[in-house]
XYZ file of C-alpha atoms in Angstrom:
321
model
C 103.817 104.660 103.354
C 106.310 101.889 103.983
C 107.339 103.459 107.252
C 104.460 102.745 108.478
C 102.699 99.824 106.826
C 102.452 97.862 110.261
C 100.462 100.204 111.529
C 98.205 100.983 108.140
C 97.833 97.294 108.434
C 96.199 97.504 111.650
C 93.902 100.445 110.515
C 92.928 98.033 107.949
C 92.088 95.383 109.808
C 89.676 97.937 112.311
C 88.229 99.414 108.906
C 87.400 96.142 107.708
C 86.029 95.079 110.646
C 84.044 97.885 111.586
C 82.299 97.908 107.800
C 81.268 94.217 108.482
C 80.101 94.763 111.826
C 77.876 97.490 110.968
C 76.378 96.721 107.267
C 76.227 92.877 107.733
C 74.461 93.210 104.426
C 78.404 93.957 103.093
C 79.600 90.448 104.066
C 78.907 88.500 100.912
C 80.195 91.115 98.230
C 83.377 91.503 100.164
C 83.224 87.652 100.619
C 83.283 87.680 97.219
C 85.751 89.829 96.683
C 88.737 87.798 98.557
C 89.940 85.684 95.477
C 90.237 88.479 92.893
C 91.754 91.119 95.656
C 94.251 88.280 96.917
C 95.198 87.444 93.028
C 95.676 90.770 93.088
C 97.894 91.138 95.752
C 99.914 88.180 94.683
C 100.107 89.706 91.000
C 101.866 92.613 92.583
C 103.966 90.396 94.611
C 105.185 88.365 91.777
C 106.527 90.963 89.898
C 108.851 92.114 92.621
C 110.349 88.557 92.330
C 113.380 87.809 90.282
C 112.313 84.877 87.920
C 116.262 84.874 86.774
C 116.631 83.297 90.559
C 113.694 81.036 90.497
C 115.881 78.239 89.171
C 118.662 79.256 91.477
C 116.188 78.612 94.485
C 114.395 75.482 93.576
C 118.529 74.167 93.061
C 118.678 75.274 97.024
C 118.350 71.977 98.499
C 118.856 72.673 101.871
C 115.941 75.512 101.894
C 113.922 73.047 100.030
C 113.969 70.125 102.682
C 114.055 72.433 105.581
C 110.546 74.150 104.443
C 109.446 70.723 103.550
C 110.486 68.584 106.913
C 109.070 71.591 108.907
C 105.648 71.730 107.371
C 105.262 68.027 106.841
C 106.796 66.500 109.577
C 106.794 69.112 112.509
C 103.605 70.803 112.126
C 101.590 67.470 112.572
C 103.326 66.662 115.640
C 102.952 70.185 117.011
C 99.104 70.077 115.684
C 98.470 66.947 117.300
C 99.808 67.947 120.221
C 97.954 71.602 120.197
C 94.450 69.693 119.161
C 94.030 67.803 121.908
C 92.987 70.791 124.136
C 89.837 71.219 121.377
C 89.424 67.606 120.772
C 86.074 67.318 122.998
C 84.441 69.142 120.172
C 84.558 68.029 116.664
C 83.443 70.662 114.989
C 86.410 72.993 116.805
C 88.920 70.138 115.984
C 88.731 69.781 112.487
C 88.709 73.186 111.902
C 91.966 73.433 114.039
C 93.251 70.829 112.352
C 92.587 71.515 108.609
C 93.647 75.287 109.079
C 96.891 74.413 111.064
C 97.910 71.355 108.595
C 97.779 73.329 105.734
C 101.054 75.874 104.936
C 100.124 79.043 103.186
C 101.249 79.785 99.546
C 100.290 83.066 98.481
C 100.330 85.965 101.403
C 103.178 84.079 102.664
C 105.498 85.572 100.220
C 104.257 88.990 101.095
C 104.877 89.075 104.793
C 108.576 87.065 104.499
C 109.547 89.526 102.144
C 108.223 92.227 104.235
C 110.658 91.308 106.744
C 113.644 90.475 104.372
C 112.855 87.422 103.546
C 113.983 85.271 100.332
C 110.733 85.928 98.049
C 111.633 84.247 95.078
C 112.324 80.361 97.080
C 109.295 80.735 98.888
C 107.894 81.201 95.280
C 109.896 78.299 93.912
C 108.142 75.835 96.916
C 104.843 77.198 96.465
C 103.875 74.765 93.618
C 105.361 71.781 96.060
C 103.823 72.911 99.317
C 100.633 73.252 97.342
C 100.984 69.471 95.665
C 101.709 68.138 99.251
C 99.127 69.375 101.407
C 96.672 68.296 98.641
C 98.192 64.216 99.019
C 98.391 64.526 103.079
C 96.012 66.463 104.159
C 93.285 63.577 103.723
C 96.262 61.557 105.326
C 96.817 63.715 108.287
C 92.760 64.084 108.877
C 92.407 60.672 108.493
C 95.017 59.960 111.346
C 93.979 63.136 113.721
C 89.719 62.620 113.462
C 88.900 59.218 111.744
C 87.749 58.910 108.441
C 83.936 59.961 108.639
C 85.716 63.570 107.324
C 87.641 62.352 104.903
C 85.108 61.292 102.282
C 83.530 65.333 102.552
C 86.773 66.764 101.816
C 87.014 67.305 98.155
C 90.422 68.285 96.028
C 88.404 70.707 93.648
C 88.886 74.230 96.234
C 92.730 73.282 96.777
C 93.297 72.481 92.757
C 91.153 75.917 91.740
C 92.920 78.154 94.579
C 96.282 76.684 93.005
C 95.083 78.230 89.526
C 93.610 81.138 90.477
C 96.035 82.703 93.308
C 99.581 80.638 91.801
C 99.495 79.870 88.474
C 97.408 82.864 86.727
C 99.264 85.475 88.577
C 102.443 83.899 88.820
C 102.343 83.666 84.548
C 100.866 87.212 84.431
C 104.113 88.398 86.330
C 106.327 86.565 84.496
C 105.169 88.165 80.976
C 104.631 91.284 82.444
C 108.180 91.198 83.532
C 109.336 90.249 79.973
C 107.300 93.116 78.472
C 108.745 95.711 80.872
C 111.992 94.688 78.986
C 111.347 95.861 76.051
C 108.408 98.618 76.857
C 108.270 101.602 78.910
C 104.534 100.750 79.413
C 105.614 97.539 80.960
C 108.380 99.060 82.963
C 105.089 101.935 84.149
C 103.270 98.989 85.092
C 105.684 97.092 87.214
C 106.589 100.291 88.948
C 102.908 100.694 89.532
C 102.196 97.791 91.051
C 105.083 98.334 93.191
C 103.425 101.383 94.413
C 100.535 99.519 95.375
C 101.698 96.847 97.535
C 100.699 98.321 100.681
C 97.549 99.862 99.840
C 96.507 96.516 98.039
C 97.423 94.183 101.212
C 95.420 96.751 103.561
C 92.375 96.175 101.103
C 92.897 92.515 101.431
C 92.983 92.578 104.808
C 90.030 94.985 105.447
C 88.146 92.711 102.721
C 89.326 89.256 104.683
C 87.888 90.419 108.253
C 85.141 92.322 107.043
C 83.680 89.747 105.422
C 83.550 86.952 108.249
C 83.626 89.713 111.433
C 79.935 88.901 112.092
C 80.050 85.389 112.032
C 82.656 85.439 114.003
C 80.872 87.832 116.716
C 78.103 85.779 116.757
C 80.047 82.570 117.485
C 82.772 84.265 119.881
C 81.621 81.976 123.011
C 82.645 79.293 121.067
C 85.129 80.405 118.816
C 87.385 81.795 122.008
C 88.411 78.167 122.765
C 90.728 78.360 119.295
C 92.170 81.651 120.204
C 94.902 80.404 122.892
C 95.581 77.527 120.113
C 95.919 79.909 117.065
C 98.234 82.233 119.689
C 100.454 78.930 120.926
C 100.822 77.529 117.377
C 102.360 80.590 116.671
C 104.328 80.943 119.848
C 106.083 77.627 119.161
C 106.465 77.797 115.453
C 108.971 81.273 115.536
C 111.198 79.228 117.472
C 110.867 75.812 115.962
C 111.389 77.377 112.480
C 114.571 79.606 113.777
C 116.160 76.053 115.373
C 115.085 74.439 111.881
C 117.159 77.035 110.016
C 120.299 76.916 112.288
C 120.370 73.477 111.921
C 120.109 73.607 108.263
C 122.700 76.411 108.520
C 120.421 79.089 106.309
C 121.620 82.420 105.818
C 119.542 85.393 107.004
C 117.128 85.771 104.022
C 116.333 81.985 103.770
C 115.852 81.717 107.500
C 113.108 84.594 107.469
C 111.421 82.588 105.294
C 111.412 79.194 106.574
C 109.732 80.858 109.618
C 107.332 82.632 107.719
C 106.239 79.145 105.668
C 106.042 77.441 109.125
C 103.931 79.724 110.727
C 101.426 80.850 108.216
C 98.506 78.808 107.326
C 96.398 78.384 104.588
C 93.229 79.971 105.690
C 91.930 81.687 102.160
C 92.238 77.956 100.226
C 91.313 76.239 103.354
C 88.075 78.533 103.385
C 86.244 76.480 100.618
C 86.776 73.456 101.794
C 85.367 74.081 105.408
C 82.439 76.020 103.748
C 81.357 72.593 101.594
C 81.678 70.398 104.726
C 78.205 69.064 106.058
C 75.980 70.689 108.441
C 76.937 69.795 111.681
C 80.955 70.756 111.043
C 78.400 74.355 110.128
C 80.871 76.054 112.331
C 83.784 74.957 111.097
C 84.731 77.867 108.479
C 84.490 80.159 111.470
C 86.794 78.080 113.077
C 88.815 78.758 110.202
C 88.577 82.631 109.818
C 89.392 82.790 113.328
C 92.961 81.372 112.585
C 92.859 84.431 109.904
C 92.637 87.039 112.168
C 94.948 85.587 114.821
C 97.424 84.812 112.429
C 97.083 88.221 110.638
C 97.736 89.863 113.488
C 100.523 87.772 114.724
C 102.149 88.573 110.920
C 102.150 92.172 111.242
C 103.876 91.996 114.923
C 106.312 89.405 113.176
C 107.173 91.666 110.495
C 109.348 94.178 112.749
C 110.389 91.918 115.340
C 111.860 88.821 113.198
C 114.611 91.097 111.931
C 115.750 92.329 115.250
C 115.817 88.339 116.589
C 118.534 87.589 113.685
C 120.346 90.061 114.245
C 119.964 89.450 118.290
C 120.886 85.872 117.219
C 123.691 86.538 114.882
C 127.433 86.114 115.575
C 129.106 89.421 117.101
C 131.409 89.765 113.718
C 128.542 89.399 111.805
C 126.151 92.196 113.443
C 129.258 94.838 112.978
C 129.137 93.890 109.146
């Protein structure tokens, strides 16, 4: 099933999106269903992750700014720049802006490991990428729409997606992992789980899509203007987060995923904040799934390709090795 995740992924995606499209009546149970399926997911994730190492990673200073200067101090300038082509309409730019200003912190770790990627730092920054967005993202809005927004943004989604998709799985793992020590029913579990990563990240992506598809195809006239963003954020962010590696002089695992952390958003916690913003930003969490989809699909191309770029991009001694 590994073999062939990418495309499974895809089928998901289709499946998903066909479900929604025809049985609209579907979208608020699988709505619904995001949070638990995605703590799921990460659940399953977490226990693949060596907690020995955790310590090890967060020690990894150079990892630690490099994920940190990229998100914080990069992004913005490459949002800012990106915005301006949606900035006649507010309703477009702040959805832009609070999707694209946000790093992800839970499928993240999936994809980047996917593609060989150093799971357990991206675990270790999660708690700090999570902390930051919440201080500068009221910053960042303030300085890229005014501060009319500001004021409707509330903390409560970002501190209850930081429970319910970090800390409650991430803990769950953790004791699971210590059980499996000393129990073959722990040990049954873990390897269960294991089993299930693919088949539980093609339900969360058929759940994700299938679940906004017909708000979306209602809105498409509008919601195209985002797509060639979405698509050029990404575009410029594979490279920008390869040159931020080099320069940091990350080794292959670590470099995976500082591009991974720089080029996927935080659309699933961003969700509940664009769904309690007033009526006229009504179009906003559209705005918002829209990155989803773009971004999911530019994750399972990145998957395959990012390895072959390293190894394109490493030193001849190195690719004999």
């Amino acid at each position: 099933m590994e073999r062939h995740q990418v495309l499974l992924y895809l089928g998901a995606i289709l499946v998903g999106g066909l479900i929604g499209w025809w049985i609209p009546a579907a979208g608020g149970p699988l709505g619904s269903a995001i949070t638990p399926v995605l703590g799921l997911l990460l659940f399953a994730t977490f226990l693949g992750v060596p907690f020995s190492r955790i310590g090890q990673a967060l020690r990894d200073a150079r990892f630690m700014s490099t994920v940190m200067v990229l998100n914080f101090l990069v992004v913005p300038a490459v949002v800012l720049g990106l915005s301006r082509f949606v900035a006649h309409d507010r309703a477009l730019l702040v959805g832009v802006a609070m999707v694209l200003l946000t790093p992800c912190i839970d499928y993240v770790i999936v994809f980047s490991g996917l593609a060989g990627g150093s799971s357990d730092r991206l675990l270790a920054a999660a708690p700090l990428l999570m902390l930051t967005q919440m201080l500068l993202l009221p910053l960042y809005l303030l300085v890229l729409i005014g501060p009319g927004l500001v004021s409707a943004v509330e903390p409560g989604p970002f501190v209850e997606a930081l429970v319910v998709l970090i800390i409650l799985p991430l803990t769950a793992a953790a004791l699971t992992q210590r059980w499996a020590r000393r129990a073959p029913a722990g040990r049954q579990l873990t390897s269960l789980m294991q089993d299930l990563m693919v088949p539980l990240m093609m339900l969360t992506l058929a759940v994700v899509v299938g679940s906004q598809i017909v708000g979306v195809g209602i809105e498409l006239g509008s919601l195209l203007a985002v797509v060639p963003v979405y698509v050029a954020f990404l575009l410029v962010m594979v490279p920008v987060g390869l040159l931020a590696a080099r320069i940091a002089r990350l080794d292959a695992g670590s470099t995976t995923a500082v591009v991974f952390s720089g080029a996927t958003r935080n659309s699933l916690v961003v969700l509940p904040l664009a769904l309690a913003l007033p009526e006229p930003l009504a179009l906003v969490p559209l705005v918002v799934v829209t990155q989803t989809l773009v971004e999911l699909l530019g994750m399972i191309t990145l998957v395959p390709v990012l390895p072959r770029i390293l190894r394109a991009l490493a030193p001849p001694a190195r690719r004999r090795s």
